[in-house]
mmCIF file of C-alpha atoms in Angstrom:
data_model
loop_
_atom_site.group_PDB
_atom_site.id
_atom_site.type_symbol
_atom_site.label_atom_id
_atom_site.label_comp_id
_atom_site.label_asym_id
_atom_site.label_seq_id
_atom_site.Cartn_x
_atom_site.Cartn_y
_atom_site.Cartn_z
ATOM 1 C CA UNK B 1 184.263 64.326 213.328
ATOM 2 C CA UNK B 2 187.947 64.082 214.038
ATOM 3 C CA UNK B 3 190.117 66.262 216.208
ATOM 4 C CA UNK B 4 192.221 68.486 213.916
ATOM 5 C CA UNK B 5 194.740 69.530 216.589
ATOM 6 C CA UNK B 6 198.324 68.410 216.200
ATOM 7 C CA UNK B 7 200.322 66.831 219.025
ATOM 8 C CA UNK B 8 202.381 70.064 219.362
ATOM 9 C CA UNK B 9 199.215 71.976 220.327
ATOM 10 C CA UNK B 10 198.858 69.788 223.398
ATOM 11 C CA UNK B 11 202.419 70.528 224.543
ATOM 12 C CA UNK B 12 202.736 72.511 227.729
ATOM 13 C CA UNK B 13 203.581 76.181 227.122
ATOM 14 C CA UNK B 14 206.240 77.392 229.571
ATOM 15 C CA UNK B 15 206.682 81.046 230.461
ATOM 16 C CA UNK B 16 210.416 81.767 230.863
ATOM 17 C CA UNK B 17 209.684 84.214 233.719
ATOM 18 C CA UNK B 18 208.030 81.510 235.855
ATOM 19 C CA UNK B 19 210.867 79.001 235.713
ATOM 20 C CA UNK B 20 212.388 80.407 238.885
ATOM 21 C CA UNK B 21 215.925 80.929 237.707
ATOM 22 C CA UNK B 22 217.575 83.960 239.314
ATOM 23 C CA UNK B 23 218.449 86.904 237.094
ATOM 24 C CA UNK B 24 222.160 87.515 236.913
ATOM 25 C CA UNK B 25 223.278 91.102 237.586
ATOM 26 C CA UNK B 26 226.917 91.902 237.137
ATOM 27 C CA UNK B 27 228.753 92.885 240.318
ATOM 28 C CA UNK B 28 229.621 96.403 239.072
ATOM 29 C CA UNK B 29 226.115 96.995 237.775
ATOM 30 C CA UNK B 30 224.660 95.988 241.167
ATOM 31 C CA UNK B 31 227.082 98.398 242.856
ATOM 32 C CA UNK B 32 225.862 101.344 240.745
ATOM 33 C CA UNK B 33 222.216 100.381 241.225
ATOM 34 C CA UNK B 34 222.743 100.502 244.993
ATOM 35 C CA UNK B 35 224.559 103.856 244.760
ATOM 36 C CA UNK B 36 221.652 105.281 242.716
ATOM 37 C CA UNK B 37 219.059 104.089 245.222
ATOM 38 C CA UNK B 38 221.017 105.462 248.189
ATOM 39 C CA UNK B 39 221.373 108.822 246.390
ATOM 40 C CA UNK B 40 217.619 109.005 245.705
ATOM 41 C CA UNK B 41 216.825 108.254 249.353
ATOM 42 C CA UNK B 42 219.384 110.865 250.516
ATOM 43 C CA UNK B 43 217.891 113.545 248.229
ATOM 44 C CA UNK B 44 214.354 112.690 249.382
ATOM 45 C CA UNK B 45 215.379 112.968 253.043
ATOM 46 C CA UNK B 46 217.195 116.247 252.354
ATOM 47 C CA UNK B 47 214.038 117.739 250.829
ATOM 48 C CA UNK B 48 211.827 116.566 253.697
ATOM 49 C CA UNK B 49 214.232 117.749 256.407
ATOM 50 C CA UNK B 50 214.994 121.112 254.790
ATOM 51 C CA UNK B 51 211.337 121.856 254.185
ATOM 52 C CA UNK B 52 210.463 121.246 257.825
ATOM 53 C CA UNK B 53 213.549 122.861 259.418
ATOM 54 C CA UNK B 54 213.776 125.907 257.135
ATOM 55 C CA UNK B 55 210.003 126.334 256.608
ATOM 56 C CA UNK B 56 210.264 125.937 252.855
ATOM 57 C CA UNK B 57 206.827 126.141 251.275
ATOM 58 C CA UNK B 58 205.775 125.471 247.746
ATOM 59 C CA UNK B 59 203.522 128.247 246.445
ATOM 60 C CA UNK B 60 200.220 127.049 245.182
ATOM 61 C CA UNK B 61 196.835 128.182 244.045
ATOM 62 C CA UNK B 62 195.179 129.763 247.052
ATOM 63 C CA UNK B 63 192.039 130.912 245.234
ATOM 64 C CA UNK B 64 190.750 131.748 241.798
ATOM 65 C CA UNK B 65 189.606 135.227 240.810
ATOM 66 C CA UNK B 66 188.134 136.701 237.660
ATOM 67 C CA UNK B 67 190.748 139.102 236.195
ATOM 68 C CA UNK B 68 187.925 141.181 234.691
ATOM 69 C CA UNK B 69 186.491 141.988 238.153
ATOM 70 C CA UNK B 70 189.862 142.582 239.791
ATOM 71 C CA UNK B 71 189.330 146.339 239.920
ATOM 72 C CA UNK B 72 185.804 146.139 241.400
ATOM 73 C CA UNK B 73 186.071 147.269 245.062
ATOM 74 C CA UNK B 74 183.013 145.355 246.305
ATOM 75 C CA UNK B 75 184.189 141.999 244.914
ATOM 76 C CA UNK B 76 187.992 142.160 245.186
ATOM 77 C CA UNK B 77 190.588 143.189 247.766
ATOM 78 C CA UNK B 78 192.962 143.722 244.843
ATOM 79 C CA UNK B 79 191.042 146.828 243.723
ATOM 80 C CA UNK B 80 192.742 148.659 246.600
ATOM 81 C CA UNK B 81 195.857 146.543 247.248
ATOM 82 C CA UNK B 82 198.177 147.185 250.136
ATOM 83 C CA UNK B 83 199.259 146.134 253.599
ATOM 84 C CA UNK B 84 196.734 145.252 256.304
ATOM 85 C CA UNK B 85 197.595 144.649 259.956
ATOM 86 C CA UNK B 86 195.686 141.696 261.377
ATOM 87 C CA UNK B 87 197.265 141.718 264.855
ATOM 88 C CA UNK B 88 200.505 143.057 266.339
ATOM 89 C CA UNK B 89 203.284 141.575 264.210
ATOM 90 C CA UNK B 90 200.829 139.861 261.802
ATOM 91 C CA UNK B 91 200.259 141.400 258.383
ATOM 92 C CA UNK B 92 198.801 140.478 255.040
ATOM 93 C CA UNK B 93 199.754 142.170 251.794
ATOM 94 C CA UNK B 94 197.562 142.169 248.710
ATOM 95 C CA UNK B 95 199.702 142.854 245.650
ATOM 96 C CA UNK B 96 198.459 143.283 242.091
ATOM 97 C CA UNK B 97 200.812 142.751 239.154
ATOM 98 C CA UNK B 98 200.093 144.489 235.906
ATOM 99 C CA UNK B 99 202.135 145.583 232.940
ATOM 100 C CA UNK B 100 204.982 146.761 234.250
ATOM 101 C CA UNK B 101 204.368 147.486 237.906
ATOM 102 C CA UNK B 102 203.554 145.979 241.254
ATOM 103 C CA UNK B 103 200.796 147.763 243.151
ATOM 104 C CA UNK B 104 201.701 148.842 245.781
ATOM 105 C CA UNK B 105 205.293 149.345 244.715
ATOM 106 C CA UNK B 106 206.536 149.852 248.271
ATOM 107 C CA UNK B 107 205.566 148.165 251.549
ATOM 108 C CA UNK B 108 206.860 149.127 255.008
ATOM 109 C CA UNK B 109 206.752 146.662 257.899
ATOM 110 C CA UNK B 110 208.478 146.378 261.278
ATOM 111 C CA UNK B 111 211.295 143.866 261.793
ATOM 112 C CA UNK B 112 210.167 140.513 263.146
ATOM 113 C CA UNK B 113 206.746 140.737 261.522
ATOM 114 C CA UNK B 114 205.048 137.798 259.846
ATOM 115 C CA UNK B 115 203.549 138.731 256.511
ATOM 116 C CA UNK B 116 201.335 136.730 254.195
ATOM 117 C CA UNK B 117 201.504 137.749 250.541
ATOM 118 C CA UNK B 118 198.463 137.397 248.298
ATOM 119 C CA UNK B 119 199.537 138.111 244.730
ATOM 120 C CA UNK B 120 197.628 138.027 241.460
ATOM 121 C CA UNK B 121 197.988 139.356 237.927
ATOM 122 C CA UNK B 122 195.624 141.621 236.103
ATOM 123 C CA UNK B 123 196.889 140.970 232.591
ATOM 124 C CA UNK B 124 199.692 138.510 231.754
ATOM 125 C CA UNK B 125 201.991 136.054 233.492
ATOM 126 C CA UNK B 126 204.435 137.687 235.912
ATOM 127 C CA UNK B 127 206.975 136.543 238.474
ATOM 128 C CA UNK B 128 207.266 137.631 242.100
ATOM 129 C CA UNK B 129 210.683 137.184 243.695
ATOM 130 C CA UNK B 130 211.814 138.925 246.864
ATOM 131 C CA UNK B 131 215.606 139.227 246.933
ATOM 132 C CA UNK B 132 217.404 137.797 249.988
ATOM 133 C CA UNK B 133 214.418 135.555 250.860
ATOM 134 C CA UNK B 134 212.958 132.249 249.732
ATOM 135 C CA UNK B 135 209.844 133.955 248.295
ATOM 136 C CA UNK B 136 209.516 133.083 244.618
ATOM 137 C CA UNK B 137 206.087 132.779 242.990
ATOM 138 C CA UNK B 138 204.560 132.508 239.569
ATOM 139 C CA UNK B 139 201.781 135.087 239.200
ATOM 140 C CA UNK B 140 199.022 134.194 236.760
ATOM 141 C CA UNK B 141 195.822 135.994 235.752
ATOM 142 C CA UNK B 142 192.844 134.425 237.494
ATOM 143 C CA UNK B 143 194.937 132.822 240.224
ATOM 144 C CA UNK B 144 195.822 134.123 243.692
ATOM 145 C CA UNK B 145 199.181 132.865 244.954
ATOM 146 C CA UNK B 146 199.874 132.870 248.698
ATOM 147 C CA UNK B 147 203.062 132.596 250.774
ATOM 148 C CA UNK B 148 203.926 133.549 254.343
ATOM 149 C CA UNK B 149 207.333 134.656 255.597
ATOM 150 C CA UNK B 150 208.998 136.523 258.437
ATOM 151 C CA UNK B 151 211.360 139.476 258.029
ATOM 152 C CA UNK B 152 213.781 139.510 260.983
ATOM 153 C CA UNK B 153 216.529 141.762 259.617
ATOM 154 C CA UNK B 154 215.869 145.440 258.890
ATOM 155 C CA UNK B 155 216.709 146.579 255.387
ATOM 156 C CA UNK B 156 215.367 146.974 251.896
ATOM 157 C CA UNK B 157 214.222 143.862 250.041
ATOM 158 C CA UNK B 158 213.682 144.275 246.317
ATOM 159 C CA UNK B 159 210.704 142.659 244.588
ATOM 160 C CA UNK B 160 211.591 141.533 241.078
ATOM 161 C CA UNK B 161 209.467 140.224 238.217
ATOM 162 C CA UNK B 162 211.393 137.218 236.906
ATOM 163 C CA UNK B 163 209.010 136.244 234.095
ATOM 164 C CA UNK B 164 209.257 138.150 230.826
ATOM 165 C CA UNK B 165 206.040 140.183 230.612
ATOM 166 C CA UNK B 166 206.693 142.507 227.709
ATOM 167 C CA UNK B 167 208.947 145.288 226.524
ATOM 168 C CA UNK B 168 208.973 147.146 229.880
ATOM 169 C CA UNK B 169 209.718 144.020 231.937
ATOM 170 C CA UNK B 170 213.078 145.368 233.135
ATOM 171 C CA UNK B 171 211.266 148.249 234.890
ATOM 172 C CA UNK B 172 208.992 145.996 236.953
ATOM 173 C CA UNK B 173 210.179 146.035 240.536
ATOM 174 C CA UNK B 174 209.088 147.045 244.007
ATOM 175 C CA UNK B 175 210.449 147.207 247.543
ATOM 176 C CA UNK B 176 209.737 145.908 251.004
ATOM 177 C CA UNK B 177 211.288 148.132 253.635
ATOM 178 C CA UNK B 178 211.766 146.453 256.987
ATOM 179 C CA UNK B 179 212.208 149.023 259.754
#
């Protein structure tokens, strides 16, 4: 039996990437690559520093809840939502969003108080934005969103739904009154 391979089959196959020749990058292109990398690092540092200095928090899923049992007093704090004082200057607020209202629609707290918001939706997707603060959450049925903030300045802070939730969306608002 004879070998049917040709002499070209025995030739060494060379990968062009393993030759070791440097890749040529134009001087101007290298300049813009460096500028892009420096900009990305600067933005990353700005996010890390601002989040630690200014206490910026990203809202997330705190817990899950069945929207069908939201109004059951023995299984849900959202059946009777409102403000609860945990300690002097420490509060938690349970807020329920439903077509086209926040319950409770008005919360009163003293200036300098820390308040943790627990917000959920009974029906559709809503938004929860408190004007003049960094509180801005997406409110979804079956999900409890949680954020903590401090109100140092007395005044009225409006709560606004910023997600379109139906024909009466423009009427969905509430207030936090800091005394």
